[in-house]
Coordinates of C-alpha atoms in Angstrom, one line a residue:
M1 CA 48.3 -31.7 33.9
K2 CA 50.0 -29.5 31.3
K3 CA 47.6 -26.9 29.8
L4 CA 47.2 -27.1 26.1
T5 CA 47.8 -23.9 24.1
T6 CA 45.6 -22.7 21.3
T7 CA 48.3 -23.7 18.7
M8 CA 48.4 -27.2 20.2
M9 CA 44.7 -27.5 20.2
Q10 CA 44.5 -26.3 16.6
E11 CA 47.0 -29.0 15.6
T12 CA 44.9 -31.6 17.4
V13 CA 41.9 -30.5 15.4
N14 CA 43.8 -30.6 12.1
K15 CA 45.1 -34.1 12.8
H16 CA 41.7 -35.4 13.9
D17 CA 40.5 -38.3 11.7
G18 CA 36.8 -38.4 12.5
R19 CA 34.0 -36.2 11.3
L20 CA 34.1 -32.7 12.8
T21 CA 31.2 -30.4 13.4
V22 CA 31.8 -26.6 13.6
G23 CA 29.6 -23.8 14.8
L24 CA 30.7 -20.4 13.5
D25 CA 29.1 -17.3 15.1
L26 CA 29.9 -14.4 12.7
G27 CA 30.7 -10.9 14.0
D28 CA 31.6 -7.7 12.2
R29 CA 35.3 -7.6 13.4
S30 CA 35.8 -11.1 14.9
S31 CA 33.9 -14.4 15.0
F32 CA 33.8 -17.3 17.4
Y33 CA 33.9 -20.9 16.4
C34 CA 33.4 -24.1 18.3
V35 CA 34.6 -27.5 17.0
L36 CA 33.0 -30.8 18.1
D37 CA 34.3 -34.3 17.5
G38 CA 32.2 -37.3 16.5
T39 CA 30.9 -37.9 20.0
G40 CA 29.9 -34.3 20.6
D41 CA 32.8 -33.3 22.9
V42 CA 34.3 -29.8 22.4
L43 CA 37.8 -30.0 20.8
L44 CA 38.4 -26.3 20.4
E45 CA 36.7 -22.9 21.0
Q46 CA 38.5 -19.9 19.6
K47 CA 38.1 -16.4 18.1
V48 CA 39.1 -15.6 14.5
S49 CA 39.1 -12.3 12.6
T50 CA 36.3 -11.9 10.2
T51 CA 38.5 -11.6 7.1
P52 CA 39.0 -13.9 4.1
K53 CA 42.7 -14.4 5.0
A54 CA 42.1 -15.4 8.6
I55 CA 39.2 -17.7 7.9
S56 CA 41.2 -19.4 5.1
E57 CA 44.2 -20.0 7.4
I58 CA 42.0 -21.6 10.1
F59 CA 39.6 -23.6 8.1
G60 CA 41.8 -24.3 5.1
A61 CA 44.0 -26.5 7.3
M62 CA 41.1 -28.2 8.9
P63 CA 39.8 -31.6 7.6
R64 CA 36.5 -31.6 5.7
S65 CA 33.9 -30.7 8.3
R66 CA 30.2 -29.7 8.6
I67 CA 30.1 -26.0 9.4
A68 CA 27.1 -24.0 10.5
V69 CA 26.8 -20.2 10.2
E70 CA 23.9 -17.8 10.8
T71 CA 22.5 -15.5 8.1
G72 CA 23.9 -12.0 8.3
T73 CA 26.0 -9.4 6.6
H74 CA 29.1 -11.6 6.3
S75 CA 27.4 -15.0 5.7
P76 CA 27.3 -14.8 1.9
W77 CA 31.0 -14.5 1.3
V78 CA 32.0 -16.7 4.3
S79 CA 29.7 -19.5 3.2
R80 CA 31.1 -19.4 -0.4
L81 CA 34.7 -19.4 1.0
L82 CA 34.1 -22.3 3.3
S83 CA 32.5 -24.3 0.4
E84 CA 35.5 -23.5 -1.8
L85 CA 37.7 -24.9 1.0
G86 CA 35.9 -28.2 0.8
H87 CA 33.6 -28.0 3.8
E88 CA 29.9 -28.8 4.0
T89 CA 28.5 -25.3 4.8
I90 CA 25.0 -24.9 6.2
V91 CA 23.6 -21.4 6.5
A92 CA 21.1 -21.2 9.4
H93 CA 18.1 -18.9 9.2
A94 CA 18.8 -16.5 12.1
R95 CA 15.1 -15.8 12.8
S96 CA 14.3 -19.5 13.1
V97 CA 17.0 -20.4 15.6
R98 CA 15.2 -19.5 18.8
L99 CA 17.7 -21.2 21.0
I100 CA 20.1 -18.4 20.0
G101 CA 17.9 -15.4 19.3
E102 CA 15.8 -15.7 22.4
S103 CA 18.4 -17.1 24.8
R104 CA 18.8 -15.3 28.1
R105 CA 22.5 -16.3 28.0
K106 CA 23.5 -14.7 24.7
D107 CA 27.2 -14.9 24.2
D108 CA 29.4 -15.5 21.1
R109 CA 31.0 -18.6 22.6
I110 CA 27.6 -20.1 23.6
D111 CA 26.0 -19.2 20.3
A112 CA 28.8 -21.0 18.4
R113 CA 28.5 -24.1 20.6
T114 CA 24.7 -24.1 20.1
L115 CA 25.1 -23.9 16.3
A116 CA 27.5 -26.7 16.4
R117 CA 25.3 -29.0 18.5
L118 CA 22.2 -28.2 16.4
V119 CA 23.9 -28.9 13.1
R120 CA 25.4 -32.1 14.5
I121 CA 21.9 -33.4 15.5
D122 CA 19.9 -32.4 12.4
P123 CA 20.8 -29.6 9.9
Q124 CA 17.0 -29.1 9.2
L125 CA 16.6 -27.7 12.7
L126 CA 18.5 -24.6 11.5
C127 CA 16.0 -24.0 8.6
P128 CA 19.0 -23.7 6.1
V129 CA 18.9 -21.1 3.4
K130 CA 20.8 -20.9 0.1
H131 CA 22.8 -17.8 -0.6
R132 CA 23.0 -16.6 -4.2
S133 CA 26.1 -16.7 -6.3
A134 CA 28.8 -14.0 -6.2
E135 CA 27.8 -12.9 -9.7
A136 CA 24.1 -12.6 -8.8
Q137 CA 25.0 -10.7 -5.6
A138 CA 27.1 -8.3 -7.6
D139 CA 24.3 -7.6 -10.0
L140 CA 21.8 -7.3 -7.2
T141 CA 24.1 -4.7 -5.6
V142 CA 23.5 -2.4 -8.5
I143 CA 19.8 -2.6 -7.7
R144 CA 20.4 -2.0 -4.0
A145 CA 22.6 1.0 -4.7
R146 CA 19.9 2.5 -6.9
A147 CA 17.3 1.9 -4.1
A148 CA 19.6 3.7 -1.6
L149 CA 19.7 6.7 -3.9
V150 CA 16.0 6.7 -4.3
R151 CA 15.5 6.7 -0.6
T152 CA 18.0 9.5 -0.3
R153 CA 16.2 11.6 -2.9
T154 CA 12.9 11.0 -1.2
M155 CA 14.3 12.2 2.1
L156 CA 15.8 15.3 0.5
V157 CA 12.6 16.2 -1.4
N158 CA 10.5 15.7 1.8
A159 CA 12.9 17.9 3.7
A160 CA 12.8 20.7 1.1
R161 CA 9.0 20.7 0.9
G162 CA 8.7 20.7 4.7
L163 CA 11.1 23.6 5.1
T164 CA 9.2 25.7 2.6
K165 CA 5.8 24.9 4.2
S166 CA 7.1 25.9 7.6
Y167 CA 8.0 29.3 6.1
G168 CA 4.5 29.7 4.6
E169 CA 5.5 29.0 1.1
R170 CA 5.5 26.0 -1.3
L171 CA 7.6 24.5 -4.0
R172 CA 6.3 24.2 -7.6
G173 CA 4.2 21.1 -7.9
C174 CA 6.2 18.3 -9.4
N175 CA 7.3 14.7 -8.7
A176 CA 10.6 13.7 -7.2
R177 CA 12.1 13.1 -10.7
G178 CA 11.3 16.7 -11.8
M179 CA 12.6 18.4 -8.6
K180 CA 15.2 20.8 -10.0
P181 CA 16.5 24.2 -8.9
K182 CA 13.9 26.0 -11.1
A183 CA 11.2 24.5 -8.8
A184 CA 12.3 27.1 -6.2
Q185 CA 12.2 30.1 -8.4
D186 CA 8.9 31.4 -6.9
L187 CA 10.3 31.3 -3.3
S188 CA 11.4 34.3 -1.3
P189 CA 15.0 35.3 -1.8
E190 CA 16.2 34.2 1.6
L191 CA 14.5 30.8 1.4
K192 CA 15.7 30.3 -2.2
Y193 CA 19.2 31.1 -1.0
A194 CA 18.9 28.5 1.8
L195 CA 17.5 25.7 -0.4
E196 CA 19.6 26.2 -3.6
P197 CA 22.4 23.7 -2.6
M198 CA 19.8 21.1 -1.6
M199 CA 17.9 21.5 -4.9
R200 CA 21.2 21.0 -6.8
E201 CA 21.9 17.9 -4.8
I202 CA 18.4 16.5 -5.5
E203 CA 19.0 17.1 -9.2
S204 CA 22.4 15.4 -9.0
V205 CA 20.9 12.3 -7.3
S206 CA 18.2 12.1 -9.9
E207 CA 20.9 12.0 -12.6
R208 CA 22.7 9.2 -10.8
I209 CA 19.5 7.3 -10.6
C210 CA 19.0 7.7 -14.4
E211 CA 22.5 6.3 -14.9
Y212 CA 21.6 3.2 -12.8
D213 CA 18.4 2.9 -14.9
H214 CA 20.5 2.8 -18.1
L215 CA 22.8 0.3 -16.5
L216 CA 19.9 -2.0 -15.6
E217 CA 18.5 -1.8 -19.1
S218 CA 21.9 -2.8 -20.5
M219 CA 22.2 -5.6 -17.9
A220 CA 18.8 -7.0 -18.8
R221 CA 19.5 -6.8 -22.5
N222 CA 23.0 -8.4 -22.5
R223 CA 22.9 -10.9 -19.5
Y224 CA 19.3 -11.6 -18.6
P225 CA 17.2 -11.8 -21.8
E226 CA 14.6 -13.8 -19.9
A227 CA 13.5 -10.5 -18.3
E228 CA 11.5 -9.8 -21.4
R229 CA 9.2 -12.7 -20.6
L230 CA 8.4 -11.1 -17.2
K231 CA 7.9 -7.7 -18.6
Q232 CA 4.9 -8.9 -20.7
I233 CA 2.8 -8.1 -17.6
K234 CA 1.8 -4.4 -17.7
G235 CA 3.2 -2.9 -14.5
V236 CA 6.3 -5.1 -14.4
G237 CA 9.3 -3.2 -15.8
T238 CA 13.0 -3.9 -16.0
L239 CA 13.6 -3.1 -12.3
I240 CA 11.0 -5.5 -11.0
A241 CA 11.9 -8.2 -13.5
L242 CA 15.6 -8.1 -12.7
T243 CA 15.1 -7.8 -8.9
Y244 CA 12.8 -10.9 -9.1
M245 CA 15.2 -12.9 -11.1
L246 CA 18.3 -12.0 -9.1
T247 CA 16.6 -12.6 -5.8
L248 CA 15.3 -16.0 -6.7
E249 CA 18.3 -16.7 -9.0
D250 CA 17.4 -20.3 -9.7
P251 CA 13.7 -20.8 -10.7
Y252 CA 14.0 -24.5 -10.6
R253 CA 14.7 -24.6 -6.9
F254 CA 10.9 -24.3 -6.4
R255 CA 8.8 -27.4 -7.0
K256 CA 5.7 -25.2 -7.7
S257 CA 5.2 -21.6 -8.8
R258 CA 3.2 -21.1 -5.7
D259 CA 6.3 -21.7 -3.6
A260 CA 7.8 -18.6 -5.1
A261 CA 5.1 -16.5 -3.5
C262 CA 5.9 -18.1 -0.2
Y263 CA 9.6 -17.4 -0.7
V264 CA 8.8 -13.7 -1.1
G265 CA 6.7 -13.7 2.1
L266 CA 3.3 -12.9 0.5
Q267 CA 1.4 -16.0 1.8
P268 CA -0.6 -15.8 5.0
G269 CA 1.0 -17.1 8.2
R270 CA -0.3 -20.2 10.0
R271 CA -0.9 -20.8 13.7
N272 CA -3.3 -23.7 13.6
S273 CA -3.9 -25.7 16.8
G274 CA -6.6 -28.3 17.2
Q275 CA -9.8 -26.8 15.8
S276 CA -8.4 -23.3 15.8
E277 CA -7.4 -21.9 12.4
P278 CA -7.1 -18.1 12.8
Q279 CA -6.7 -15.9 9.8
M280 CA -3.3 -14.2 10.0
H281 CA -1.4 -11.6 8.1
I282 CA 1.2 -12.4 5.5
S283 CA 4.4 -13.8 6.8
K284 CA 6.8 -11.1 5.4
E285 CA 9.6 -13.6 5.7
G286 CA 11.1 -12.9 2.2
D287 CA 13.1 -10.1 0.7
P288 CA 11.4 -6.8 1.8
Y289 CA 12.5 -4.9 -1.3
L290 CA 11.2 -7.4 -3.8
R291 CA 8.0 -7.6 -1.8
A292 CA 7.6 -3.8 -1.9
L293 CA 8.2 -3.8 -5.7
L294 CA 5.5 -6.5 -6.2
V295 CA 3.1 -4.5 -4.1
Q296 CA 3.9 -1.4 -6.3
A297 CA 3.2 -3.4 -9.4
A298 CA -0.1 -4.6 -7.9
H299 CA -1.1 -1.0 -7.2
H300 CA -0.4 -0.2 -10.9
V301 CA -2.5 -3.2 -12.0
L302 CA -5.5 -2.1 -9.9
G303 CA -5.0 1.6 -10.4
P304 CA -6.4 4.0 -13.0
W305 CA -3.5 3.3 -15.4
G306 CA -3.8 -0.5 -15.3
V307 CA -4.9 -2.2 -18.5
D308 CA -7.8 -4.6 -18.6
S309 CA -6.8 -8.1 -17.8
D310 CA -8.0 -11.2 -16.0
L311 CA -5.7 -10.3 -13.1
R312 CA -7.2 -6.8 -12.8
R313 CA -10.8 -8.0 -13.0
W314 CA -10.1 -10.6 -10.3
G315 CA -8.5 -8.0 -8.1
M316 CA -11.2 -5.4 -8.5
Q317 CA -13.9 -8.0 -7.7
L318 CA -12.0 -9.0 -4.6
A319 CA -11.7 -5.4 -3.5
E320 CA -15.4 -4.8 -4.0
H321 CA -16.4 -7.7 -1.8
G322 CA -13.6 -7.6 0.7
G323 CA -15.2 -5.3 3.3
K324 CA -13.7 -2.2 4.9
R325 CA -10.1 -3.2 4.0
G326 CA -11.0 -4.9 0.7
K327 CA -8.6 -2.7 -1.4
K328 CA -5.6 -3.4 0.8
R329 CA -6.3 -7.1 0.8
A330 CA -6.8 -7.1 -3.0
V331 CA -3.4 -5.4 -3.5
I332 CA -1.6 -8.0 -1.5
A333 CA -3.5 -10.8 -3.2
V334 CA -2.6 -9.4 -6.6
A335 CA 1.0 -9.1 -5.6
R336 CA 1.0 -12.7 -4.5
K337 CA -0.4 -13.8 -7.8
L338 CA 2.1 -11.7 -9.6
A339 CA 4.9 -13.6 -7.8
V340 CA 3.3 -16.8 -9.1
L341 CA 2.8 -15.6 -12.6
L342 CA 6.3 -14.2 -13.0
H343 CA 7.8 -17.6 -11.9
R344 CA 5.5 -19.5 -14.3
L345 CA 6.4 -17.2 -17.2
W346 CA 10.1 -17.5 -16.3
V347 CA 10.1 -21.3 -16.2
S348 CA 7.7 -22.1 -19.1
G349 CA 8.6 -19.3 -21.5
D350 CA 5.0 -18.9 -22.5
M351 CA 3.5 -15.8 -23.9
Y352 CA 1.3 -13.9 -21.4
V353 CA -2.3 -13.4 -22.5
P354 CA -4.0 -10.7 -20.4
L355 CA -7.5 -11.8 -21.3
R356 CA -8.4 -15.4 -21.9
P357 CA -11.9 -17.0 -22.0
G358 CA -12.7 -18.7 -18.8
A359 CA -9.4 -17.6 -17.2
E360 CA -10.9 -16.0 -14.1
A361 CA -11.8 -19.3 -12.5
A362 CA -8.3 -20.7 -13.3
L363 CA -6.7 -17.5 -12.0
S364 CA -8.5 -17.8 -8.7
A365 CA -6.8 -21.2 -8.1
V366 CA -3.2 -20.0 -9.0
A367 CA -2.2 -18.7 -5.6

């Protein structure tokens, strides 16, 4: 029998009249895809470069198919490109596909074939997720870039303080925002000489962070006026409001406001079996950066600078009666309710009233 070349097999796929199912295992440099026909037989297994041009050439000539990809670095733009080419694209939650993640025979070819067979049987087995639009991703990149600079500044500040302490000296007391070369004026000459370039770099990074802050304020004012609704809650600023809106993107994708807290990963996990209903930690399945910002806002609400409100009173009461770890549990509980309240304000457009008669009982039932 004459062996079919890759070109001949690709032509066979392109001329196929039936419904095709494709599993695409994305890699950084190259990806592997597997094509199944209507009966589940493999028509083609081949590598493709992970570039827009290569993927467009392969899948642009292919008849409309159902294509499954896993979440990852390249999945946002790949899924948008495949949808533009007319394919039904399903993005599988990588953590939920145990047949791939926990397989003892992990291989790109096998992973692509497994994706294709799972999506052919039932797409819901892949726990499909919805990627945000290109515009929302671009705006969210501004927030991610600012967060990277904040982490860099924190690392530099900690290094500078650690180096001075190991020398028996200390920098002037100030926060990371106020860390400037003058904070090292009281150090010994040799230590001041060693740390001066680092202090200038810290000051430069702080200036870049301020530029991003101005950019976010302009973005919220010109393109996301709904952020003002969310900022009604004391402790929620422009950064948290924009991150919340851009991460969720479409508030109407959730049937209830409580589902927004589940999306962020602030609801307790479940492992019920029979009569056993163990109390578990929060799932942490959502966006980690947004979850961290909501926890920071909860600390502000419960902290010494928090204003009196039904949410603060409820959180303080929970902390007092929560046992040894009552404060930590109260912070997470308040963060979960913040996720719910922000979604409700975003959808309804109502004014936020911090203190309402009889609102404590209603607030207890929110999340």
